[in-house]
Amino acid sequence: MPENDKQSLSMVTCTAPVNIAVIKYWGKRDEDLILPINSSLSVTLHQDQLKTTTTVACSRNFQQDRIWLNGKEEDISNPRLQSCLQEIRRFSRKRRNTGDSTSDVSGVSHKVHICSVNNFPTAAGLASSASGYACLVYTLSQLFGVESEQLSAVARQGSGSACRSLYGGFVQWKLGEQLDGKDSLAEQVESESYWPELRVLTLVVSAEQKSVGSTSGMHASVETSQLLKYRADVVVPSRMEEMIRVIRERDFPAFGELTMKDSNQFHAICLDTYPPIFYLNNTSHRIISLVHRYNQYYGETRVAYTFDAGPNAVIYTLQDHLSEFVQVVRHFFPPEVSGEEFVKGLPVCSADLSEELKRDINMEPTPKGIRYIISTKAGPGPCVVKDPNHHLLGADGLPKKTV
Ligand code: DP6
């Protein structure tokens, strides 16, 4: 544990990624332990574009556990936060009791100060709970010297999808069988370098209203949707196997088709929920049409969409088709802002569109339907930030003024 003697303050800073599921998690069999009713699989996005950074400090001088999220102090008594803190402290004590003298775990009885920020706006509508809880759990584990294959089970108790953000590349969350959830863990399928041509675009849609949160949405689906039971029992087990196979074969058309079908089934379950839940808006529906018309023009699946609990589209494609597809989006969703402001993140070359392609797609443009695009790719799991200048907490254990 890195100790600053003068202040008796120990501090660690880490970063963690966002992940986007291609086989969706939707529904819990145990709401306290956050155990899912089906396995799921996601791609971890690169942290150069999307990440959470968290600093955790512990000191014998701290009076209570405290947390600041994106510059604002939040209530530490949140039960999911408490589960993660308790679990990590339990692991750390267990390690001490088993007599591992190499780890200095004295800090485990001290209170912690946690400060966390995202490098993407909350308005981007990307689930920040996955990167947020993964980062919290990973940073706590580094501070308290906890090394465990069970770390994803701790992050899972913060937010289900967070367990998948503990690994880079392609990650599956196996639903597990045990009642205590010890085997409901995330596992890397392939690393981030396995499929280097794969690209990811987040199309941030102009949303009018706030959608139903995933926690309450999936609760309602479990209570009322019969389709959800069929999905969990019959559809997902075979889709998981197929998805792993097509990723290993780097078979984009099969990967894309399965990704779109799974997103559509998740939204079908939302409609099958009573009362129904609508996450997609008109722009989302137009993006779906655009992708299918584009693929139809070429007679193969070159681009795939997936949508989570909101109207933003995440697009998977290959490097070769990226610039043309972005130009297609720009043409059919003329932006309010200029070039660079519209496409953020990894650079995208400009491309010319043939008149034939535009004519065949045959859609009315929707001006300003998409606010901006974040261009990224698959990336690594959580990292420790070595440079102490990047700590979000100062030597007094409080957020630095710049946070
Ligand atoms: C649609 O992980 O946010 O993004 O476990 O209640 O915190 P809780 O839910 P959360 O649900 C994510 C749902 C999803 C699909 C997915 O990421 O697999």
CSV table of C-alpha atoms and ligand atoms in Angstrom, one decimal:
chain,number,residue,atom,x,y,z
A,1,MET,CA,0.0,0.0,0.0
A,2,PRO,CA,1.6,3.3,-1.0
A,3,GLU,CA,1.9,5.3,2.2
A,4,ASN,CA,2.6,9.0,2.5
A,5,ASP,CA,4.1,9.0,6.0
A,6,LYS,CA,3.6,12.7,6.9
A,7,GLN,CA,-0.1,12.6,6.2
A,8,SER,CA,-0.6,8.9,7.0
A,9,LEU,CA,-2.5,8.9,3.8
A,10,SER,CA,-2.5,6.1,1.2
A,11,MET,CA,-3.8,6.9,-2.2
A,12,VAL,CA,-4.3,5.0,-5.5
A,13,THR,CA,-5.8,6.2,-8.8
A,14,CYS,CA,-7.1,3.9,-11.6
A,15,THR,CA,-9.1,4.1,-14.8
A,16,ALA,CA,-11.7,1.7,-16.1
A,17,PRO,CA,-13.6,1.3,-19.4
A,18,VAL,CA,-17.1,1.4,-20.7
A,19,ASN,CA,-18.5,-1.8,-22.3
A,20,ILE,CA,-21.3,-2.3,-24.8
A,21,ALA,CA,-23.1,-5.7,-24.8
A,22,VAL,CA,-23.7,-7.6,-28.0
A,23,ILE,CA,-25.6,-10.3,-26.1
A,24,LYS,CA,-27.7,-8.2,-23.6
A,25,TYR,CA,-28.1,-8.8,-19.9
A,26,TRP,CA,-31.7,-8.0,-19.0
A,27,GLY,CA,-33.3,-9.5,-15.8
A,28,LYS,CA,-32.1,-10.6,-12.4
A,29,ARG,CA,-32.8,-13.8,-10.5
A,30,ASP,CA,-31.5,-12.2,-7.3
A,31,GLU,CA,-31.8,-8.5,-7.0
A,32,ASP,CA,-29.6,-8.1,-3.8
A,33,LEU,CA,-26.6,-10.1,-5.2
A,34,ILE,CA,-27.3,-8.9,-8.7
A,35,LEU,CA,-27.4,-12.3,-10.3
A,36,PRO,CA,-28.6,-12.4,-13.9
A,37,ILE,CA,-31.2,-14.7,-15.5
A,38,ASN,CA,-29.0,-15.0,-18.6
A,39,SER,CA,-25.3,-14.8,-19.6
A,40,SER,CA,-24.2,-11.8,-21.6
A,41,LEU,CA,-21.2,-10.8,-23.7
A,42,SER,CA,-19.7,-7.3,-24.5
A,43,VAL,CA,-16.9,-5.4,-26.1
A,44,THR,CA,-14.8,-3.2,-23.9
A,45,LEU,CA,-14.3,0.2,-25.4
A,46,HIS,CA,-11.0,2.0,-25.5
A,47,GLN,CA,-10.3,4.3,-22.6
A,48,ASP,CA,-8.7,7.0,-24.8
A,49,GLN,CA,-12.2,7.9,-25.7
A,50,LEU,CA,-14.4,6.7,-22.8
A,51,LYS,CA,-13.3,6.1,-19.2
A,52,THR,CA,-13.9,6.6,-15.5
A,53,THR,CA,-11.0,7.7,-13.4
A,54,THR,CA,-11.2,7.1,-9.6
A,55,THR,CA,-8.9,8.0,-6.7
A,56,VAL,CA,-9.3,6.3,-3.4
A,57,ALA,CA,-7.5,7.5,-0.3
A,58,CYS,CA,-7.5,6.0,3.2
A,59,SER,CA,-6.3,7.5,6.4
A,60,ARG,CA,-6.6,6.9,10.1
A,61,ASN,CA,-7.6,10.6,10.2
A,62,PHE,CA,-10.7,10.2,8.1
A,63,GLN,CA,-13.9,10.3,10.2
A,64,GLN,CA,-16.2,8.6,7.7
A,65,ASP,CA,-16.3,7.1,4.2
A,66,ARG,CA,-17.1,9.8,1.6
A,67,ILE,CA,-17.6,9.9,-2.1
A,68,TRP,CA,-17.5,12.6,-4.8
A,69,LEU,CA,-18.9,11.8,-8.3
A,70,ASN,CA,-18.2,14.2,-11.1
A,71,GLY,CA,-17.4,17.0,-8.7
A,72,LYS,CA,-20.4,16.6,-6.4
A,73,GLU,CA,-20.5,14.8,-3.0
A,74,GLU,CA,-22.9,11.9,-3.0
A,75,ASP,CA,-24.6,9.7,-0.4
A,76,ILE,CA,-22.2,6.9,0.6
A,77,SER,CA,-25.0,5.0,2.2
A,78,ASN,CA,-26.2,3.8,-1.2
A,79,PRO,CA,-26.6,0.0,-0.7
A,80,ARG,CA,-24.8,-0.9,-3.9
A,81,LEU,CA,-21.8,1.2,-2.9
A,82,GLN,CA,-21.9,-0.3,0.6
A,83,SER,CA,-21.9,-3.8,-0.9
A,84,CYS,CA,-18.7,-3.1,-2.9
A,85,LEU,CA,-16.9,-1.5,0.1
A,86,GLN,CA,-17.9,-4.3,2.5
A,87,GLU,CA,-16.9,-7.0,0.1
A,88,ILE,CA,-13.4,-5.6,-0.7
A,89,ARG,CA,-12.8,-5.0,3.0
A,90,ARG,CA,-13.9,-8.6,3.7
A,91,PHE,CA,-11.5,-9.9,1.0
A,92,SER,CA,-8.7,-7.8,2.4
A,93,ARG,CA,-9.2,-9.1,6.0
A,94,LYS,CA,-9.4,-12.6,4.7
A,95,ARG,CA,-6.1,-12.2,3.1
A,96,ARG,CA,-4.6,-10.8,6.3
A,97,ASN,CA,-6.0,-13.7,8.3
A,98,THR,CA,-4.6,-16.2,6.0
A,99,GLY,CA,-1.2,-14.8,7.0
A,100,ASP,CA,0.0,-13.2,3.7
A,101,SER,CA,2.6,-11.0,5.4
A,102,THR,CA,3.7,-9.4,2.1
A,103,SER,CA,0.6,-7.2,2.0
A,104,ASP,CA,0.3,-4.2,4.2
A,105,VAL,CA,-3.4,-4.2,4.9
A,106,SER,CA,-3.5,-1.9,7.9
A,107,GLY,CA,-5.5,0.6,5.9
A,108,VAL,CA,-8.5,-1.7,5.7
A,109,SER,CA,-9.8,-0.6,9.1
A,110,HIS,CA,-9.5,3.1,8.0
A,111,LYS,CA,-12.2,5.2,6.4
A,112,VAL,CA,-11.9,5.9,2.7
A,113,HIS,CA,-12.4,9.0,0.5
A,114,ILE,CA,-13.4,8.2,-3.1
A,115,CYS,CA,-13.4,10.7,-6.0
A,116,SER,CA,-14.5,9.7,-9.4
A,117,VAL,CA,-14.9,11.4,-12.8
A,118,ASN,CA,-15.9,10.4,-16.3
A,119,ASN,CA,-14.2,11.8,-19.4
A,120,PHE,CA,-17.5,11.7,-21.2
A,121,PRO,CA,-20.6,13.8,-20.5
A,122,THR,CA,-23.4,12.0,-18.6
A,123,ALA,CA,-25.6,13.6,-21.3
A,124,ALA,CA,-23.9,11.2,-23.7
A,125,GLY,CA,-26.3,8.6,-22.2
A,126,LEU,CA,-23.7,6.0,-22.0
A,127,ALA,CA,-24.1,3.8,-18.9
A,128,SER,CA,-21.5,5.2,-16.6
A,129,SER,CA,-22.4,2.8,-13.8
A,130,ALA,CA,-20.4,0.0,-15.6
A,131,SER,CA,-17.2,1.9,-15.8
A,132,GLY,CA,-17.9,3.6,-12.5
A,133,TYR,CA,-18.3,0.5,-10.3
A,134,ALA,CA,-15.6,-1.4,-12.2
A,135,CYS,CA,-13.2,1.5,-11.5
A,136,LEU,CA,-14.3,1.8,-7.8
A,137,VAL,CA,-13.8,-1.9,-7.2
A,138,TYR,CA,-10.5,-2.1,-9.0
A,139,THR,CA,-9.1,0.9,-7.3
A,140,LEU,CA,-10.1,-0.4,-3.8
A,141,SER,CA,-8.5,-3.7,-4.6
A,142,GLN,CA,-5.2,-2.0,-5.5
A,143,LEU,CA,-5.3,0.1,-2.4
A,144,PHE,CA,-6.0,-2.9,-0.1
A,145,GLY,CA,-3.8,-5.4,-1.9
A,146,VAL,CA,-6.7,-7.7,-2.9
A,147,GLU,CA,-5.9,-10.0,-5.8
A,148,SER,CA,-8.9,-12.2,-6.6
A,149,GLU,CA,-10.6,-13.9,-9.4
A,150,GLN,CA,-13.7,-12.9,-7.5
A,151,LEU,CA,-13.2,-9.2,-8.2
A,152,SER,CA,-15.8,-9.2,-11.0
A,153,ALA,CA,-18.3,-10.7,-8.4
A,154,VAL,CA,-17.8,-7.6,-6.3
A,155,ALA,CA,-18.2,-5.1,-9.2
A,156,ARG,CA,-21.3,-7.1,-10.2
A,157,GLN,CA,-22.9,-6.1,-6.9
A,158,GLY,CA,-22.4,-2.5,-7.8
A,159,SER,CA,-24.0,-2.8,-11.2
A,160,GLY,CA,-24.4,-6.0,-13.2
A,161,SER,CA,-22.8,-4.8,-16.4
A,162,ALA,CA,-19.8,-3.5,-14.3
A,163,CYS,CA,-18.4,-7.0,-13.9
A,164,ARG,CA,-17.6,-7.0,-17.7
A,165,SER,CA,-15.6,-3.8,-17.5
A,166,LEU,CA,-12.9,-5.5,-15.4
A,167,TYR,CA,-11.5,-7.0,-18.6
A,168,GLY,CA,-10.4,-5.7,-22.0
A,169,GLY,CA,-11.5,-6.9,-25.4
A,170,PHE,CA,-14.4,-9.4,-25.6
A,171,VAL,CA,-15.8,-10.4,-22.3
A,172,GLN,CA,-18.5,-12.8,-21.2
A,173,TRP,CA,-20.5,-12.7,-17.9
A,174,LYS,CA,-21.4,-16.3,-17.1
A,175,LEU,CA,-24.7,-16.4,-15.3
A,176,GLY,CA,-23.5,-19.1,-12.8
A,177,GLU,CA,-25.5,-21.6,-10.8
A,178,GLN,CA,-24.7,-21.1,-7.2
A,179,LEU,CA,-27.1,-19.3,-4.9
A,180,ASP,CA,-24.4,-17.1,-3.4
A,181,GLY,CA,-23.3,-15.9,-6.8
A,182,LYS,CA,-19.7,-17.0,-6.4
A,183,ASP,CA,-19.7,-18.4,-9.9
A,184,SER,CA,-21.5,-15.5,-11.6
A,185,LEU,CA,-18.3,-14.0,-12.9
A,186,ALA,CA,-16.9,-12.2,-15.9
A,187,GLU,CA,-14.2,-13.8,-18.1
A,188,GLN,CA,-12.2,-12.6,-21.1
A,189,VAL,CA,-13.1,-14.3,-24.3
A,190,GLU,CA,-10.4,-12.7,-26.5
A,191,SER,CA,-8.1,-9.7,-25.8
A,192,GLU,CA,-8.5,-6.2,-27.3
A,193,SER,CA,-5.9,-6.9,-29.9
A,194,TYR,CA,-7.6,-10.0,-31.3
A,195,TRP,CA,-9.7,-8.2,-33.9
A,196,PRO,CA,-7.9,-4.9,-34.7
A,197,GLU,CA,-10.1,-4.0,-37.7
A,198,LEU,CA,-13.2,-3.8,-35.5
A,199,ARG,CA,-14.5,-0.2,-35.0
A,200,VAL,CA,-17.1,1.2,-32.7
A,201,LEU,CA,-19.2,4.4,-33.2
A,202,THR,CA,-21.5,5.8,-30.6
A,203,LEU,CA,-24.2,7.9,-32.2
A,204,VAL,CA,-25.4,10.3,-29.6
A,205,VAL,CA,-29.0,11.0,-30.4
A,206,SER,CA,-30.9,14.1,-29.4
A,207,ALA,CA,-33.2,12.8,-26.7
A,208,GLU,CA,-36.3,14.6,-25.4
A,209,GLN,CA,-37.0,12.7,-22.3
A,210,LYS,CA,-35.1,10.6,-19.7
A,211,SER,CA,-35.7,6.9,-20.1
A,212,VAL,CA,-36.6,4.4,-17.4
A,213,GLY,CA,-33.5,3.2,-15.6
A,214,SER,CA,-32.2,-0.3,-16.4
A,215,THR,CA,-32.6,-1.5,-12.8
A,216,SER,CA,-36.4,-0.7,-12.7
A,217,GLY,CA,-36.9,-1.6,-16.3
A,218,MET,CA,-35.5,-5.1,-16.0
A,219,HIS,CA,-37.4,-5.6,-12.8
A,220,ALA,CA,-40.7,-4.8,-14.6
A,221,SER,CA,-39.7,-7.2,-17.5
A,222,VAL,CA,-39.0,-10.1,-15.1
A,223,GLU,CA,-42.4,-9.5,-13.5
A,224,THR,CA,-44.4,-9.3,-16.7
A,225,SER,CA,-42.7,-10.5,-19.8
A,226,GLN,CA,-43.1,-14.1,-21.0
A,227,LEU,CA,-40.8,-13.5,-23.9
A,228,LEU,CA,-38.0,-12.8,-21.3
A,229,LYS,CA,-38.3,-16.3,-19.9
A,230,TYR,CA,-38.1,-17.8,-23.4
A,231,ARG,CA,-35.1,-15.7,-24.2
A,232,ALA,CA,-33.2,-16.7,-21.0
A,233,ASP,CA,-34.0,-20.4,-21.3
A,234,VAL,CA,-33.8,-21.0,-25.1
A,235,VAL,CA,-32.3,-18.1,-27.0
A,236,VAL,CA,-29.3,-16.8,-25.1
A,237,PRO,CA,-27.6,-20.2,-24.3
A,238,SER,CA,-27.2,-20.9,-28.0
A,239,ARG,CA,-26.5,-17.3,-28.9
A,240,MET,CA,-23.6,-17.1,-26.4
A,241,GLU,CA,-21.9,-20.1,-28.0
A,242,GLU,CA,-22.4,-18.7,-31.5
A,243,MET,CA,-21.2,-15.2,-30.6
A,244,ILE,CA,-18.0,-16.6,-29.1
A,245,ARG,CA,-17.5,-18.7,-32.2
A,246,VAL,CA,-18.0,-15.8,-34.7
A,247,ILE,CA,-15.7,-13.5,-32.6
A,248,ARG,CA,-13.0,-16.2,-32.6
A,249,GLU,CA,-13.4,-16.5,-36.4
A,250,ARG,CA,-13.5,-12.7,-36.9
A,251,ASP,CA,-16.7,-13.3,-39.0
A,252,PHE,CA,-18.1,-9.7,-39.2
A,253,PRO,CA,-21.3,-10.5,-41.1
A,254,ALA,CA,-22.3,-13.2,-38.6
A,255,PHE,CA,-21.2,-11.0,-35.6
A,256,GLY,CA,-23.1,-8.1,-36.9
A,257,GLU,CA,-26.3,-10.0,-37.6
A,258,LEU,CA,-26.3,-11.7,-34.2
A,259,THR,CA,-25.6,-8.3,-32.5
A,260,MET,CA,-28.6,-6.7,-34.2
A,261,LYS,CA,-30.9,-9.6,-33.6
A,262,ASP,CA,-30.0,-9.6,-29.9
A,263,SER,CA,-30.5,-5.8,-29.6
A,264,ASN,CA,-33.9,-6.2,-31.3
A,265,GLN,CA,-34.9,-9.0,-29.0
A,266,PHE,CA,-34.0,-7.0,-25.9
A,267,HIS,CA,-36.2,-4.1,-27.2
A,268,ALA,CA,-39.0,-6.6,-28.1
A,269,ILE,CA,-38.9,-7.7,-24.4
A,270,CYS,CA,-39.2,-4.0,-23.4
A,271,LEU,CA,-42.4,-3.9,-25.5
A,272,ASP,CA,-43.6,-7.2,-24.1
A,273,THR,CA,-43.2,-5.7,-20.6
A,274,TYR,CA,-46.5,-4.4,-19.1
A,275,PRO,CA,-46.8,-1.5,-19.2
A,276,PRO,CA,-44.4,-1.4,-22.1
A,277,ILE,CA,-41.0,0.4,-22.0
A,278,PHE,CA,-39.8,2.4,-25.0
A,279,TYR,CA,-36.1,3.1,-25.1
A,280,LEU,CA,-35.9,3.8,-28.8
A,281,ASN,CA,-37.1,7.0,-30.4
A,282,ASN,CA,-37.8,8.1,-34.0
A,283,THR,CA,-34.1,8.8,-34.6
A,284,SER,CA,-33.2,5.4,-33.3
A,285,HIS,CA,-35.7,3.8,-35.7
A,286,ARG,CA,-34.3,5.8,-38.6
A,287,ILE,CA,-30.7,4.6,-37.7
A,288,ILE,CA,-32.0,1.0,-37.8
A,289,SER,CA,-33.5,1.5,-41.2
A,290,LEU,CA,-30.4,3.3,-42.5
A,291,VAL,CA,-28.1,0.4,-41.4
A,292,HIS,CA,-30.3,-2.2,-43.0
A,293,ARG,CA,-30.6,-0.2,-46.3
A,294,TYR,CA,-26.8,0.3,-46.3
A,295,ASN,CA,-26.2,-3.4,-45.8
A,296,GLN,CA,-28.8,-4.3,-48.4
A,297,TYR,CA,-27.1,-2.0,-51.0
A,298,TYR,CA,-23.9,-4.1,-50.6
A,299,GLY,CA,-25.7,-7.4,-50.2
A,300,GLU,CA,-23.8,-8.1,-46.9
A,301,THR,CA,-23.7,-7.0,-43.3
A,302,ARG,CA,-21.0,-4.3,-43.2
A,303,VAL,CA,-22.5,-2.4,-40.3
A,304,ALA,CA,-24.4,-3.4,-37.2
A,305,TYR,CA,-26.3,-1.5,-34.5
A,306,THR,CA,-27.1,-2.2,-30.9
A,307,PHE,CA,-29.1,-0.1,-28.4
A,308,ASP,CA,-29.1,-0.2,-24.6
A,309,ALA,CA,-31.6,1.4,-22.2
A,310,GLY,CA,-31.8,4.6,-24.2
A,311,PRO,CA,-32.1,6.0,-27.8
A,312,ASN,CA,-28.3,6.2,-28.6
A,313,ALA,CA,-27.0,3.7,-31.2
A,314,VAL,CA,-23.7,1.9,-30.9
A,315,ILE,CA,-22.5,0.9,-34.3
A,316,TYR,CA,-20.0,-1.9,-34.9
A,317,THR,CA,-18.2,-2.0,-38.3
A,318,LEU,CA,-14.8,-2.7,-39.8
A,319,GLN,CA,-12.1,-0.2,-40.5
A,320,ASP,CA,-12.6,-0.6,-44.3
A,321,HIS,CA,-16.2,0.6,-44.2
A,322,LEU,CA,-15.9,3.2,-41.4
A,323,SER,CA,-15.3,6.4,-43.4
A,324,GLU,CA,-18.1,5.7,-45.9
A,325,PHE,CA,-20.6,4.8,-43.3
A,326,VAL,CA,-19.8,8.0,-41.2
A,327,GLN,CA,-20.4,10.0,-44.4
A,328,VAL,CA,-23.7,8.2,-44.9
A,329,VAL,CA,-24.7,9.2,-41.4
A,330,ARG,CA,-23.6,12.8,-42.0
A,331,HIS,CA,-25.7,12.8,-45.2
A,332,PHE,CA,-28.9,11.4,-43.7
A,333,PHE,CA,-28.5,13.2,-40.3
A,334,PRO,CA,-27.1,16.6,-41.3
A,335,PRO,CA,-25.5,17.8,-38.1
A,336,GLU,CA,-25.8,21.1,-36.4
A,337,VAL,CA,-22.1,21.4,-35.7
A,338,SER,CA,-19.1,21.4,-38.1
A,339,GLY,CA,-16.9,18.4,-39.1
A,340,GLU,CA,-14.5,17.8,-36.2
A,341,GLU,CA,-17.1,18.7,-33.6
A,342,PHE,CA,-19.5,16.1,-35.1
A,343,VAL,CA,-17.0,13.2,-35.0
A,344,LYS,CA,-15.0,13.0,-31.8
A,345,GLY,CA,-12.4,10.4,-30.8
A,346,LEU,CA,-10.4,8.3,-33.3
A,347,PRO,CA,-10.0,10.1,-36.6
A,348,VAL,CA,-12.3,9.2,-39.5
A,349,CYS,CA,-11.2,10.0,-43.0
A,350,SER,CA,-13.5,11.8,-45.3
A,351,ALA,CA,-15.3,9.8,-48.1
A,352,ASP,CA,-17.4,10.5,-51.1
A,353,LEU,CA,-20.8,8.9,-51.5
A,354,SER,CA,-22.0,7.7,-54.9
A,355,GLU,CA,-25.3,9.1,-56.1
A,356,GLU,CA,-26.4,5.5,-56.6
A,357,LEU,CA,-25.8,4.7,-52.9
A,358,LYS,CA,-27.7,7.8,-51.8
A,359,ARG,CA,-30.6,7.1,-54.1
A,360,ASP,CA,-30.8,3.4,-53.2
A,361,ILE,CA,-30.9,4.2,-49.5
A,362,ASN,CA,-33.8,6.4,-50.3
A,363,MET,CA,-34.5,8.1,-47.0
A,364,GLU,CA,-35.5,11.7,-46.1
A,365,PRO,CA,-32.7,13.4,-44.2
A,366,THR,CA,-33.3,14.1,-40.5
A,367,PRO,CA,-31.4,17.3,-39.7
A,368,LYS,CA,-29.9,17.4,-36.2
A,369,GLY,CA,-31.2,14.0,-35.2
A,370,ILE,CA,-27.7,13.0,-34.1
A,371,ARG,CA,-25.8,15.4,-31.9
A,372,TYR,CA,-22.4,13.9,-32.3
A,373,ILE,CA,-20.5,10.6,-32.9
A,374,ILE,CA,-17.8,9.1,-30.7
A,375,SER,CA,-15.4,7.0,-32.8
A,376,THR,CA,-13.5,4.3,-30.9
A,377,LYS,CA,-12.4,0.6,-30.9
A,378,ALA,CA,-12.0,-2.2,-28.5
A,379,GLY,CA,-9.6,-1.5,-25.6
A,380,PRO,CA,-7.9,-2.8,-22.4
A,381,GLY,CA,-9.3,-3.4,-19.0
A,382,PRO,CA,-8.7,-1.2,-15.9
A,383,CYS,CA,-5.2,0.4,-15.4
A,384,VAL,CA,-3.3,1.9,-12.5
A,385,VAL,CA,-2.3,5.5,-13.0
A,386,LYS,CA,1.3,5.8,-11.8
A,387,ASP,CA,1.7,9.6,-12.0
A,388,PRO,CA,0.7,11.1,-8.5
A,389,ASN,CA,-0.1,14.4,-10.3
A,390,HIS,CA,-3.1,12.7,-11.7
A,391,HIS,CA,-4.7,11.9,-8.3
A,392,LEU,CA,-8.1,13.4,-8.0
A,393,LEU,CA,-7.7,13.9,-4.2
A,394,GLY,CA,-5.2,16.3,-2.7
A,395,ALA,CA,-2.9,15.7,0.2
A,396,ASP,CA,-5.7,16.8,2.5
A,397,GLY,CA,-7.8,13.9,1.2
A,398,LEU,CA,-10.3,16.3,-0.4
A,399,PRO,CA,-11.1,16.7,-4.2
A,400,LYS,CA,-8.6,18.9,-5.9
A,401,LYS,CA,-10.1,22.2,-7.1
A,402,THR,CA,-9.7,21.1,-10.7
A,403,VAL,CA,-11.9,18.0,-10.4
B,1,DP6,C1,-29.3,-2.8,-21.4
B,1,DP6,O1,-25.9,-3.2,-15.4
B,1,DP6,O2,-27.1,-1.0,-15.7
B,1,DP6,O3,-27.1,-2.1,-20.8
B,1,DP6,O4,-27.4,-4.4,-12.8
B,1,DP6,O5,-29.4,-3.0,-12.4
B,1,DP6,O6,-27.2,-2.0,-12.4
B,1,DP6,P1,-28.0,-3.1,-12.9
B,1,DP6,O7,-28.2,-2.9,-14.5
B,1,DP6,P2,-27.2,-2.5,-15.6
B,1,DP6,O8,-27.9,-3.0,-16.9
B,1,DP6,C2,-27.4,-3.0,-18.2
B,1,DP6,C3,-28.4,-3.3,-19.2
B,1,DP6,C4,-28.0,-3.1,-20.6
B,1,DP6,C5,-27.5,-4.4,-21.2
B,1,DP6,C6,-26.1,-4.8,-20.9
B,1,DP6,O9,-25.2,-4.0,-20.7
B,1,DP6,O10,-25.8,-6.1,-21.0
